[in-house]
Amino acid sequence: MTSAAMAGAKRRTGRSTGRILPILTVLLAIIAIWYAGAVWMNATWVRDQAARADTVLTTSELVRQTLMLERPVLPAPHQVAAGLWEGVAGQKITSKRSLVWHGWITLSATLAGFAIGTAAGILLAVGIVHNRAMDQSVMPWAVASQTVPILAIAPMVIVVFASMGVTGLLPKAMIAAWLSFFPVLVGMVKGLRTPDAMQLDLMHSWHASRAQQFWRLRLPSSLPYLFASLKVAIAAALVGTIVGELPAGATAGLGARLLSGSYYGQTVQIWAALFAAAMLAALLVMLIGALERLTLRRMGLAR
Amino acid sequence: MIDTAVVQARDLSLTFSTADGPVHALKDVSLTIDQGDFVSFIGPSGCGKTTFLRAVAALETPTAGTLAVAGMTPDEARRRRAYGYVFQAPGLYPWRTIAGNISLPLEIMGFSRADRQQRTQRVLDLVDLAGFGGKFPWQLSGGMQQRASIARALAFDADILLMDEPFGALDEIVRDRLNEALLDLWKKTGKTIGFVTHSIPEAVYLSTRIVVMSPRPGRITRVIDSPLPRDRPLEIRDTPEFIALAQQVRDGLREGHSYD
């Protein structure tokens, strides 16, 4: 290895530890605060129990007990981690106690809703960009649709679909689509309008049809905006799906897992399901990010 | 009589209505551009030189007067793809290779794949970019990108080439080289060229006719026929004829009170 290469390698490792260290520090701080919170919030219960049993607890005994309650007010990180591990690896994935099974139920509805929402957002954006009447009429309705609290709408959607005999994936996907079409719509309207006057003039000078203008200029120009929107949209779709799983009657999905956890005071189960949902969201966003980098680099649009 | 006029404008006016009242971009402009002419439009900002070129290209619609391009209305000429237009910026698509960019108008116009390839190759040779077809725009210098955009305008064999300050954003050394190359191209292809510029030496060096314009309202103050031969090495710029011609253009600009 040449000295230059060694210096390069050193700089690289230096840079990566330089990046990891702050992340690790923040993570440790969060865990420390979490533990402190768990001790503080669960202490009342532990003291009550001790008073009832007429025993006096030492501080270390108090702390120990607050961190291993079966139904803590706030479960400690290691309890959530154990619950998560138990839910993911400790069950057959076909089991109703498996987080993988519930996660799949949620994921499938999320992806279906994301697909519907993305298609709707793109189609509406194309309409807005190409049609004056749509340009002036669609956007206010789209904005209004997002100001309606989804928590209020979701049960109605579920009930209406159920009355038509449709249950399961589709009603949840509709709620997910409701939330995810909007960022795609806004991003695509902006993206499809990025070509400047000069580029449109060039197309005009070649006597290009609107379809040619769309496929060869507007659509490729809009892709950076589309990907940025898709990241927001997929996270929104996941939230929508989970909200759709909350109304009574749902028995499957991470949302149902959250709900049943709260019914029975299984706080560890709630937190495990929450973390599963968060990790799912992070995974999906990262997936789109990777797709974005790949596409934009190939198109010479990477920034 | 054979009509050799490629562009014929008679009493052409074009008024934009703005929030501050009407702006007379062109007022009573009459001009004839003949087949094979190299006509430069020079004048300060707001004199209507770009507007005139855009009207010829049917990118703007005149409000009065008549304008014929290749014996048709400008819009008919546009539909028949009678002209190629070159803007100040190359406007190449970053997601297409140079060859892909040049074949873009050909795709739009429905040329066959084999024809597209053959034409792309030919114009790449013409602008001295043979071998760069597979490169992406960002891999080329600004001057090379602008040459590619000229190749794109030449690819579909339009008889008229309209150029709106094509070299305005380039440095002078590159500009000199491209001016020479453009003259060479003009001789080889026999195109009729309309060329908008801010630069007196550029206008004098390139043109067979120089149209001097002045603003408010945009109008033609002088049309100067160049006595220079069609073969013009760069050194011609040091000859007394050239300097005298440049002086005439300068006088024309001053006459229009252009630089008040």
PDB file of N, CA and C in Angstrom, chain B residues 29 76 175 187 229 244:
ATOM      1  N   VAL B  29     -41.273  47.293 -38.846  1.00  0.00           N
ATOM      2  CA  VAL B  29     -40.010  46.718 -39.297  1.00  0.00           C
ATOM      3  C   VAL B  29     -40.214  46.060 -40.656  1.00  0.00           C
ATOM      4  N   GLU B  76     -46.894  28.077 -40.337  1.00  0.00           N
ATOM      5  CA  GLU B  76     -46.808  26.989 -41.319  1.00  0.00           C
ATOM      6  C   GLU B  76     -45.364  26.534 -41.477  1.00  0.00           C
ATOM      7  N   ARG B 175     -15.181  31.663 -28.375  1.00  0.00           N
ATOM      8  CA  ARG B 175     -16.079  32.356 -29.279  1.00  0.00           C
ATOM      9  C   ARG B 175     -15.454  32.552 -30.657  1.00  0.00           C
ATOM     10  N   LYS B 187     -20.672  27.911 -45.174  1.00  0.00           N
ATOM     11  CA  LYS B 187     -20.205  27.718 -46.540  1.00  0.00           C
ATOM     12  C   LYS B 187     -20.523  26.307 -47.031  1.00  0.00           C
ATOM     13  N   PRO B 229     -15.394  39.561 -48.561  1.00  0.00           N
ATOM     14  CA  PRO B 229     -15.593  38.325 -49.320  1.00  0.00           C
ATOM     15  C   PRO B 229     -16.163  37.229 -48.424  1.00  0.00           C
ATOM     16  N   ALA B 244     -13.416  49.683 -40.974  1.00  0.00           N
ATOM     17  CA  ALA B 244     -14.353  50.689 -41.483  1.00  0.00           C
ATOM     18  C   ALA B 244     -15.792  50.232 -41.310  1.00  0.00           C
TER      19      ALA B 244
END
